Tab-separated table of C-alpha atoms in Angstrom:
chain	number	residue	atom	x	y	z
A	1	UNK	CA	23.532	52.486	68.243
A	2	UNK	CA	26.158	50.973	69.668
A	3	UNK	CA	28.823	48.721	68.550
A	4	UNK	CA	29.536	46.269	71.370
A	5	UNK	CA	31.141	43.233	71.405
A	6	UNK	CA	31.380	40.984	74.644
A	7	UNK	CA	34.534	39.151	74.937
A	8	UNK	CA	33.982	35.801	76.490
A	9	UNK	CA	36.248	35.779	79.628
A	10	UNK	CA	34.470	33.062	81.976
A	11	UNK	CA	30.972	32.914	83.727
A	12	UNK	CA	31.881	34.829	86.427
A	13	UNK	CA	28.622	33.648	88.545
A	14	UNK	CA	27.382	30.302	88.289
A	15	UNK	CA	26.876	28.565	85.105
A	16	UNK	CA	23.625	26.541	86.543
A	17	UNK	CA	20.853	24.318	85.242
A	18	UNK	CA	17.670	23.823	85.978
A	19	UNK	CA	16.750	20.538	85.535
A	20	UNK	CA	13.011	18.849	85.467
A	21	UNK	CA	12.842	17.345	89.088
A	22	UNK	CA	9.889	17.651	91.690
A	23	UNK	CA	9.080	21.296	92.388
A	24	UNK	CA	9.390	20.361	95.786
A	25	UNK	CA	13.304	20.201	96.648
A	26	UNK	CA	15.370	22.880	97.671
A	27	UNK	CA	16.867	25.320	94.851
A	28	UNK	CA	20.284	24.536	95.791
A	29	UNK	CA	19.925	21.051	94.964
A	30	UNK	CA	18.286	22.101	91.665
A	31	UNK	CA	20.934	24.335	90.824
A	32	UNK	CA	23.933	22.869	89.922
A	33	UNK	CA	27.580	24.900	89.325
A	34	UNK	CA	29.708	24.142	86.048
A	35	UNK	CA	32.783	24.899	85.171
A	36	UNK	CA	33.643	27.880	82.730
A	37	UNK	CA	35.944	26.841	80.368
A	38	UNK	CA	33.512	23.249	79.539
A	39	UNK	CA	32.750	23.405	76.006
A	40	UNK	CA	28.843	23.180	75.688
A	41	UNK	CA	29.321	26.293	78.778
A	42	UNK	CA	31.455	28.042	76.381
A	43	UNK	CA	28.881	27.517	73.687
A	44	UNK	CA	26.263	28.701	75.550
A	45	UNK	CA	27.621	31.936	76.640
A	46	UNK	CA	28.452	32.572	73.072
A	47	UNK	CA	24.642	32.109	72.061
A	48	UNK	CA	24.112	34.156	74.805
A	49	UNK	CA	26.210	36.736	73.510
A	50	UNK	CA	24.815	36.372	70.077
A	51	UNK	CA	21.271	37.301	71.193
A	52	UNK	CA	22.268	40.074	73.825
A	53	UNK	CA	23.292	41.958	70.762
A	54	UNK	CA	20.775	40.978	68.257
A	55	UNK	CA	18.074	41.840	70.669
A	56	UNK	CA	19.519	45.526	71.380
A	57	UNK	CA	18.187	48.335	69.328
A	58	UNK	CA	21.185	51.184	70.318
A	59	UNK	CA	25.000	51.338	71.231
A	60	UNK	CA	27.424	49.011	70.338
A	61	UNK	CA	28.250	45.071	69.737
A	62	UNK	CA	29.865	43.534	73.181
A	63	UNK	CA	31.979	40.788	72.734
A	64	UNK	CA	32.622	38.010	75.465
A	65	UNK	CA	35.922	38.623	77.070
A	66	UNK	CA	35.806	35.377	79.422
A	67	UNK	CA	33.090	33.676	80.638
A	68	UNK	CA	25.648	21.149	79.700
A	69	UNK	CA	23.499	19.665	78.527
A	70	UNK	CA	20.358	20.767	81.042
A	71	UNK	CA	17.657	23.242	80.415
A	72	UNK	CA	18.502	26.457	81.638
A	73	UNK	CA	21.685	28.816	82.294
A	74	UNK	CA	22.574	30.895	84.775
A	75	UNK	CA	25.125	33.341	83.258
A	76	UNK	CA	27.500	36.113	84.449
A	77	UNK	CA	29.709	37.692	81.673
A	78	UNK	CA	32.463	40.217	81.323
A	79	UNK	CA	31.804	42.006	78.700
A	80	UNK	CA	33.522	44.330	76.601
A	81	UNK	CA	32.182	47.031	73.669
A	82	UNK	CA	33.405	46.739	70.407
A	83	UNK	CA	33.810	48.952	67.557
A	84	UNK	CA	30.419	47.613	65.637
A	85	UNK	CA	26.881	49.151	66.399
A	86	UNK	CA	24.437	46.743	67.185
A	87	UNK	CA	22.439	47.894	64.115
A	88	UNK	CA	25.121	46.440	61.655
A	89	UNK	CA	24.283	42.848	62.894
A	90	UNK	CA	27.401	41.648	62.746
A	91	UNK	CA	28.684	38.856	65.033
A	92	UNK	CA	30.533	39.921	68.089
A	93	UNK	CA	33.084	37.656	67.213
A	94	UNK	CA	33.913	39.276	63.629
A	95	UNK	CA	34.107	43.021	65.727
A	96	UNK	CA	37.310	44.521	67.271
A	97	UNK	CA	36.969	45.805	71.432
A	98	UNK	CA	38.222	49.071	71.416
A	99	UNK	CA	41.981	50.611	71.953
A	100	UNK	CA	42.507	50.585	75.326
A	101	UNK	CA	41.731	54.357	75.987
A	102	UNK	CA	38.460	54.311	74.232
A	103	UNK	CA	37.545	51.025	76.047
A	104	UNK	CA	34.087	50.205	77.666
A	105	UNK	CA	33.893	47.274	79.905
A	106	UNK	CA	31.113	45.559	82.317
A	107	UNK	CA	28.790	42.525	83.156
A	108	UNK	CA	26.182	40.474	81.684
A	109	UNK	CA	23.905	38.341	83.657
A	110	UNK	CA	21.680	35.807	81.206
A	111	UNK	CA	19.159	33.369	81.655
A	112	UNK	CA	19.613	31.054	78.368
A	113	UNK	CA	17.358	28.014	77.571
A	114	UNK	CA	18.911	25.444	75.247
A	115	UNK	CA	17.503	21.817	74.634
A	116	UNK	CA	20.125	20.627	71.854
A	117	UNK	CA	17.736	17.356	71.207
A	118	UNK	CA	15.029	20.046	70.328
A	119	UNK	CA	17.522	22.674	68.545
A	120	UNK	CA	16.275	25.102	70.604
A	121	UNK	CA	18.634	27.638	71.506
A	122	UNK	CA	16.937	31.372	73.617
A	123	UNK	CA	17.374	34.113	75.634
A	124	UNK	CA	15.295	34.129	77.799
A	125	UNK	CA	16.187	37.627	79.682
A	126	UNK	CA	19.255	39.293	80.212
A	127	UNK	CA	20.756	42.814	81.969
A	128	UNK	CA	24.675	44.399	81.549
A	129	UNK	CA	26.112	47.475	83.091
A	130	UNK	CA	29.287	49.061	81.365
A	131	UNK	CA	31.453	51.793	82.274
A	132	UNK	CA	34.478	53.378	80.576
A	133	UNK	CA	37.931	52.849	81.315
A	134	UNK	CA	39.600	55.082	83.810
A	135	UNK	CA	40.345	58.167	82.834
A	136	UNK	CA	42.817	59.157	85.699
A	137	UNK	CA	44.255	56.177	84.916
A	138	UNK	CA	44.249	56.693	80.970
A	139	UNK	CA	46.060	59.875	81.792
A	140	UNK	CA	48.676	58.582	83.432
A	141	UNK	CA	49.561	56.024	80.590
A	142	UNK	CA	48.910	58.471	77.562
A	143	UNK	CA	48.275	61.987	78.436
A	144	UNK	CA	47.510	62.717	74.972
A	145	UNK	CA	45.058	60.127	73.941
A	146	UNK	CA	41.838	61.949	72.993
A	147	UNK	CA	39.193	62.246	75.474
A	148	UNK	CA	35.327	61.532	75.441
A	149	UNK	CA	33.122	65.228	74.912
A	150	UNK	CA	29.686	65.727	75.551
A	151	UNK	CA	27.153	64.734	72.563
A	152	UNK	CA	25.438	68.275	73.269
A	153	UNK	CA	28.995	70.259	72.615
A	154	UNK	CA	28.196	72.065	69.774
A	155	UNK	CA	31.499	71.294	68.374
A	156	UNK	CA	30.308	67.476	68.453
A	157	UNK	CA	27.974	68.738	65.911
A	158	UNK	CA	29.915	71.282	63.881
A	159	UNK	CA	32.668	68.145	63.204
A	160	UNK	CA	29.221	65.388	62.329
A	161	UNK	CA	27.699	68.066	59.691
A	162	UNK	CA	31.072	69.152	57.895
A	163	UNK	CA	32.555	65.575	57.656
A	164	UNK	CA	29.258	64.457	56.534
A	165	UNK	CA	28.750	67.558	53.813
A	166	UNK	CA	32.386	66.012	52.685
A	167	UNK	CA	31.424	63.025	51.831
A	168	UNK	CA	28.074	64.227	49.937
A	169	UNK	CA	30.433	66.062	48.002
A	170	UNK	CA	32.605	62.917	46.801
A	171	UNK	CA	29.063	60.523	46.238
A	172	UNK	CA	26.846	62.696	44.946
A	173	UNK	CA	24.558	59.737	43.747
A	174	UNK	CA	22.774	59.950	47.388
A	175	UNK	CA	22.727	62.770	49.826
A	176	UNK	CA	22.703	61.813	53.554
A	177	UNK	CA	21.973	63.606	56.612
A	178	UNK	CA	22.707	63.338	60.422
A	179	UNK	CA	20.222	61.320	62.734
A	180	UNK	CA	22.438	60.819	65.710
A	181	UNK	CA	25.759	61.364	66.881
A	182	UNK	CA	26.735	58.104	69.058
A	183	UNK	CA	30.195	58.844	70.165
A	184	UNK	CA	32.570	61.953	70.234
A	185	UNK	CA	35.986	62.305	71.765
A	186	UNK	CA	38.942	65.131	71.126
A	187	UNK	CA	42.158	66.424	71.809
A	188	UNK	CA	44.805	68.650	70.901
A	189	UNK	CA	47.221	68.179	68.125
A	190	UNK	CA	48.327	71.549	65.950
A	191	UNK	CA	45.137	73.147	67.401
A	192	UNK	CA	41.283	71.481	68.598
A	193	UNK	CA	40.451	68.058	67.023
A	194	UNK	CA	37.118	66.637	67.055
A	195	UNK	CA	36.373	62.684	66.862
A	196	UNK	CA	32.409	61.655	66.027
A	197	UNK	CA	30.506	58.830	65.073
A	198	UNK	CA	27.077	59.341	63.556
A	199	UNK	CA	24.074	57.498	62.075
A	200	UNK	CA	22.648	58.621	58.894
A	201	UNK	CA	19.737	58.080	56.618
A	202	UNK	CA	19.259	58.903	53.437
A	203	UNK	CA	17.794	62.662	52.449
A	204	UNK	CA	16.123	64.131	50.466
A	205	UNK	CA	18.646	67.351	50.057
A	206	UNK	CA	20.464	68.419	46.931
A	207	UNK	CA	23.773	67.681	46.003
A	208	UNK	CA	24.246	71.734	45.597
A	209	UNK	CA	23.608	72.060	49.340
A	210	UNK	CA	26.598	71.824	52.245
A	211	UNK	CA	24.996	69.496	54.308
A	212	UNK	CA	21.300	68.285	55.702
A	213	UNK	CA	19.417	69.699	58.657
A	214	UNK	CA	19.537	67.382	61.720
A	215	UNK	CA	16.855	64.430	61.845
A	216	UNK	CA	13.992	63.307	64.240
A	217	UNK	CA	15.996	60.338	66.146
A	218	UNK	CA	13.729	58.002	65.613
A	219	UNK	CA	14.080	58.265	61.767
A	220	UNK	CA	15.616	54.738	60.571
A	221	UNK	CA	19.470	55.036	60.113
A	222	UNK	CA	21.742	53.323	57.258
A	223	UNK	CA	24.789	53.195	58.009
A	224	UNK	CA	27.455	54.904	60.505
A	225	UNK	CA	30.046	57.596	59.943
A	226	UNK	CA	33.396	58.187	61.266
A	227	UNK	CA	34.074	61.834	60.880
A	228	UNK	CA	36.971	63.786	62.056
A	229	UNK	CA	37.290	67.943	62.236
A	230	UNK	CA	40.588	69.953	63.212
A	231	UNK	CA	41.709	72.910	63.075
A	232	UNK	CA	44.803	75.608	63.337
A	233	UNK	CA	45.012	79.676	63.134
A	234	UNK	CA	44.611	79.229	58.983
A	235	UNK	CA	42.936	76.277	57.778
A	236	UNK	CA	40.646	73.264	59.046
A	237	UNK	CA	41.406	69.329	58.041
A	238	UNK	CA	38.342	67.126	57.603
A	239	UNK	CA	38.054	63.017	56.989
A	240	UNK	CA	34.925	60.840	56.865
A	241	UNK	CA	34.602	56.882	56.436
A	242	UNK	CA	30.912	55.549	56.264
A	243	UNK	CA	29.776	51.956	56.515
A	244	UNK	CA	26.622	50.797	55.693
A	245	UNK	CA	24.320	48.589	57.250
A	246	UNK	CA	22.827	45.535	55.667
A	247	UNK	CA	19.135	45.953	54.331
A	248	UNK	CA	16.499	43.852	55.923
A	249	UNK	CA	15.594	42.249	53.231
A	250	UNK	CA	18.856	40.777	53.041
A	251	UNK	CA	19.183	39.347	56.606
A	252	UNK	CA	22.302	38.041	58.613
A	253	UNK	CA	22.265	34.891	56.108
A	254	UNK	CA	23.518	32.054	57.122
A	255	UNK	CA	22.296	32.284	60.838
A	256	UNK	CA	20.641	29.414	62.670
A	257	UNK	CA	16.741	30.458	63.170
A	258	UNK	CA	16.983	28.285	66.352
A	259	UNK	CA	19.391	30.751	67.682
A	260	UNK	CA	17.736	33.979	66.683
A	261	UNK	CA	14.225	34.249	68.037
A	262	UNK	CA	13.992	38.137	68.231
A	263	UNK	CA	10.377	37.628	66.640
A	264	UNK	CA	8.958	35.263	70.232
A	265	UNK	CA	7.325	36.808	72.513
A	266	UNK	CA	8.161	37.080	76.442
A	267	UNK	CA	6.038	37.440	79.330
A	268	UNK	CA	6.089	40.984	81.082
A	269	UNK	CA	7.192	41.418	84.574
A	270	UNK	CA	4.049	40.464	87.017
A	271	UNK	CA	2.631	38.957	84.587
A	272	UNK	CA	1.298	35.011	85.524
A	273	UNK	CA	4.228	33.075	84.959
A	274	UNK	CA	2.184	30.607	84.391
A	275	UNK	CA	0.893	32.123	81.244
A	276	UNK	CA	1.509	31.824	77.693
A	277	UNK	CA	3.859	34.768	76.418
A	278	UNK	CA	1.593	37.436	74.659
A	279	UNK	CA	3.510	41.101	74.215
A	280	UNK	CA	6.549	40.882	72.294
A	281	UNK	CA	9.346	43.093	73.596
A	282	UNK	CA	12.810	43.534	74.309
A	283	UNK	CA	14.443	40.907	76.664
A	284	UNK	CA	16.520	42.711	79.025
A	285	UNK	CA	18.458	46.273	79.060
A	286	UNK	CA	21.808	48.098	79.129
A	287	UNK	CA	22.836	50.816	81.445
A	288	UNK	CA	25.852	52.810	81.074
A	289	UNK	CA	27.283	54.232	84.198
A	290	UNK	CA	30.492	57.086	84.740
A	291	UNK	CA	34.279	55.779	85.624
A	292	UNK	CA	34.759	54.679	88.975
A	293	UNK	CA	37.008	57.390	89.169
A	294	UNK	CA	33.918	59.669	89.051
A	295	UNK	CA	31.382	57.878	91.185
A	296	UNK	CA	33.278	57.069	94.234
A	297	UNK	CA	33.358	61.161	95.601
A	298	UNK	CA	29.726	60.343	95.789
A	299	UNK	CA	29.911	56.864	97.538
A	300	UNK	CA	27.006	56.586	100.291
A	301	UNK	CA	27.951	56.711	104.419
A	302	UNK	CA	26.772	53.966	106.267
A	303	UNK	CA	25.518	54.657	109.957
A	304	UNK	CA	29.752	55.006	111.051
A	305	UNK	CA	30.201	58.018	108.793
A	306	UNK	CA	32.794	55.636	107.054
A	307	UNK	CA	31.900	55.296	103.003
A	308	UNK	CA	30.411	52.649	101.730
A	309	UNK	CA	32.419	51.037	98.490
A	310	UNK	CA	30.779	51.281	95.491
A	311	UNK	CA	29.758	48.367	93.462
A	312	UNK	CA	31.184	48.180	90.533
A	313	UNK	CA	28.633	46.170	88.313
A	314	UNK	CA	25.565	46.674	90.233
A	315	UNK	CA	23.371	44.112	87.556
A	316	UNK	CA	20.225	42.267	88.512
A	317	UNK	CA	18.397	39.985	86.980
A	318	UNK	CA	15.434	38.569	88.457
A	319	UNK	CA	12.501	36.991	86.405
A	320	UNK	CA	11.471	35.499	89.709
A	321	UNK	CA	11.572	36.170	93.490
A	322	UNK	CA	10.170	33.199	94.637
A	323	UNK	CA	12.455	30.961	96.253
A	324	UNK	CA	10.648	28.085	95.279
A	325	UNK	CA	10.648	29.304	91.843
A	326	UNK	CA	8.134	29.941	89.115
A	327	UNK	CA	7.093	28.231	85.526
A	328	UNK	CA	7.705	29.955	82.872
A	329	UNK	CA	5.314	28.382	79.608
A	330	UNK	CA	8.384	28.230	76.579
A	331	UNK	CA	5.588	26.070	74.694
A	332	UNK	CA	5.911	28.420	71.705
A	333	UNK	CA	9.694	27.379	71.390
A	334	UNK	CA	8.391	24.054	70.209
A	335	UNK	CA	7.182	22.204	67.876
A	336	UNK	CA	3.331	20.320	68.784
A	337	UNK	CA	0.958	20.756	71.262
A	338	UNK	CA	2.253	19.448	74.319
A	339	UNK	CA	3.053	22.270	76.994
A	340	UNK	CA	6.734	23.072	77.484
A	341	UNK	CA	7.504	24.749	81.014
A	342	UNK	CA	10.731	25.792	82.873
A	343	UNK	CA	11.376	26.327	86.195
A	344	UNK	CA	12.955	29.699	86.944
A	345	UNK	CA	14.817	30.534	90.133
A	346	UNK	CA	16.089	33.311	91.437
A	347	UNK	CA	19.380	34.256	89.754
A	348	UNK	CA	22.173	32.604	92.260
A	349	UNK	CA	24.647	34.579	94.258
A	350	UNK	CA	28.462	34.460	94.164
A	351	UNK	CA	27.829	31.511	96.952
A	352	UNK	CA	27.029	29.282	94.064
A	353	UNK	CA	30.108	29.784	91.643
A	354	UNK	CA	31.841	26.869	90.750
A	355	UNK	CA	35.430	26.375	92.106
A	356	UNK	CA	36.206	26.873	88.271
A	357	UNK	CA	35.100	30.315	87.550
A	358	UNK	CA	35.948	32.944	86.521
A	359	UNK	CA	38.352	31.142	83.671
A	360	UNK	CA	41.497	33.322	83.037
A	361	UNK	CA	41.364	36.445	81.025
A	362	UNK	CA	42.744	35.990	77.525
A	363	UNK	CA	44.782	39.271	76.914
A	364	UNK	CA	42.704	41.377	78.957
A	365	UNK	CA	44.479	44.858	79.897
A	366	UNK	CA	44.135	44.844	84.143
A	367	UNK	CA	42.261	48.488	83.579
A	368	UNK	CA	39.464	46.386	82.101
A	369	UNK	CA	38.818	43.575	84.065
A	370	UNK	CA	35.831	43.498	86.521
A	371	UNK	CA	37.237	44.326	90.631
């Protein structure tokens, strides 16, 4: 349940297109560079952003922090998290990134099809890796800033049942309990302080009772809670705020069913490319990695002895290794019975950037942006 939004700073990699010409010529004359800040590029990565989130079922919104008319995309994008969960729907672009010492950064790479004649506008597969700021460096700057806490602290949970058991108390229409605790931080102020975010669902406890026993985590969640717990030698302080997510049944409204097509369905990995798309499932993944800070004592030797740097944003995104490149059947994307088929490379190196990526940062912090 995360609230990410991905802040669009420029296609990093190249912003490519696969275009309908005999199978038969090299990739790299099939694969052609574009420049970041173009507007139909921009527009793209924004789609691209639009379905990333839509398509996740955990953390939160990313936002595009910098980032043609032809076929298919070839997208790299620095990302950054928000302060919306993914399961509020909300657009990246109406979500705040984070203060700087709470901030999550990384890369996107995307495949996106779009055929404006056709209104066809779809992720076709995607993969991001985030990190969290520096905290070594966060240090430095604000000593005091709270700090992130392990979800299993039992202090985590102490601060998500008592803020929660507050706010039962005030709306005593519903009762709610806990299904998940998605963030926690703390620090010291007068004594221990305890920041937590938390999904809840409704319960079925009474209003006479403190709070609710934890739920399975795959119970269906709500709404979100920001909780708070401190205390000193004599008393404790508690504060709660809870949003609550749109109901199903009342959709994003408003959004352009071109653009949304969580319902398709995608072909699986080794699977005939070839093939019509029959399983539906999600179209790429998210993986959250430490600080740099606390993976480089780790950092792999080479044959010298001498370390090896690590990479910062190790993503890959390959629907293809074939050189030559595959077909990928997008005939369900369309309306009548002719076949539709793309041809899908291998995602390009940083070879084939164009001269005109990345585009420039737009109030970025330098703690945030990519090496």
């Amino acid at each position: 349940m995360a609230l990410l939004r991905l802040l669009v700073f420029c296609a990093l990699a190249a912003c490519c297109v696969a275009r309908s010409v005999p199978p038969k010529l090299p990739p790299a004359l099939l694969l052609q560079p574009r420049n970041c800040n173009d507007s139909d590029v921009l527009a793209v990565a924004g789609f691209a952003m639009q379905n990333i989130n839509a398509d996740r079922k955990d953390g939160y919104v990313l936002s595009l922090s910098r980032e043609d008319m032809g076929s298919l995309f070839y997208l790299t994008l620095d990302v950054l998290e928000t302060d919306c969960l993914v399961l509020s729907k909300k657009a990246w672009k109406d979500c705040n990134p984070r203060t700087l010492h709470e901030s999550v950064y990384g890369q996107c790479k995307a495949m996106f099809h779009m055929n404006k004649p056709s209104r066809v506008l779809y992720l076709l597969a995607y993969n991001c890796t985030l990190r969290p700021v520096s905290r070594r460096q966060i240090s430095n700057i604000c000593p005091d800033c709270p700090g992130p806490i392990d979800l299993s602290d039992p202090k985590v949970m102490e601060a998500a049942t008592e803020s929660l058991a507050k706010f039962n108390r005030e709306n005593p229409s519903k009762q709610y309990s806990v299904v998940k605790v998605t963030r926690a931080t703390g620090q010291w102020v007068f004594g221990p302080a305890y920041f937590v975010d938390y999904l809840i669902k409704e319960s079925p406890c009474t209003e006479s009772q403190a709070s609710c026993s934890l739920q399975p985590s795959d119970s269906e969640p709500v709404g979100i809670c920001h909780g708070s717990l401190s205390k000193n030698s004599l008393e404790k302080f508690v504060s709660v705020n809870c949003e609550f997510f749109e109901s199903k049944a009342q959709g994003s409204g408003g959004e352009n069913p071109a653009v949304s097509q969580e319902s398709k369905k995608l072909p699986q990995k080794n699977a005939d490319p070839t093939s019509s798309p029959s399983v539906t499932a999600s179209r790429g993944s998210v993986q959250r990695l430490p600080d740099l800070d606390v993976e480089k004592p780790g950092d792999t030797k080479d044959v010298e002895g001498t370390k090896s740097p690590v990479e910062a944003f190790p993503v890959q995104l390959d629907l293809t290794t074939n050189p030559q490149g595959d077909t990928v059947d997008v005939s369900f994307l369309y309306l009548g019975p002719e076949e539709k088929k793309l041809e899908v490379f291998p995602f390009p190196g940083e070879e084939r950037r164009s001269a005109e990526c990345p585009g420039p940062a737009k109030g970025i912090s330098p703690l945030i942006l990519p090496p």
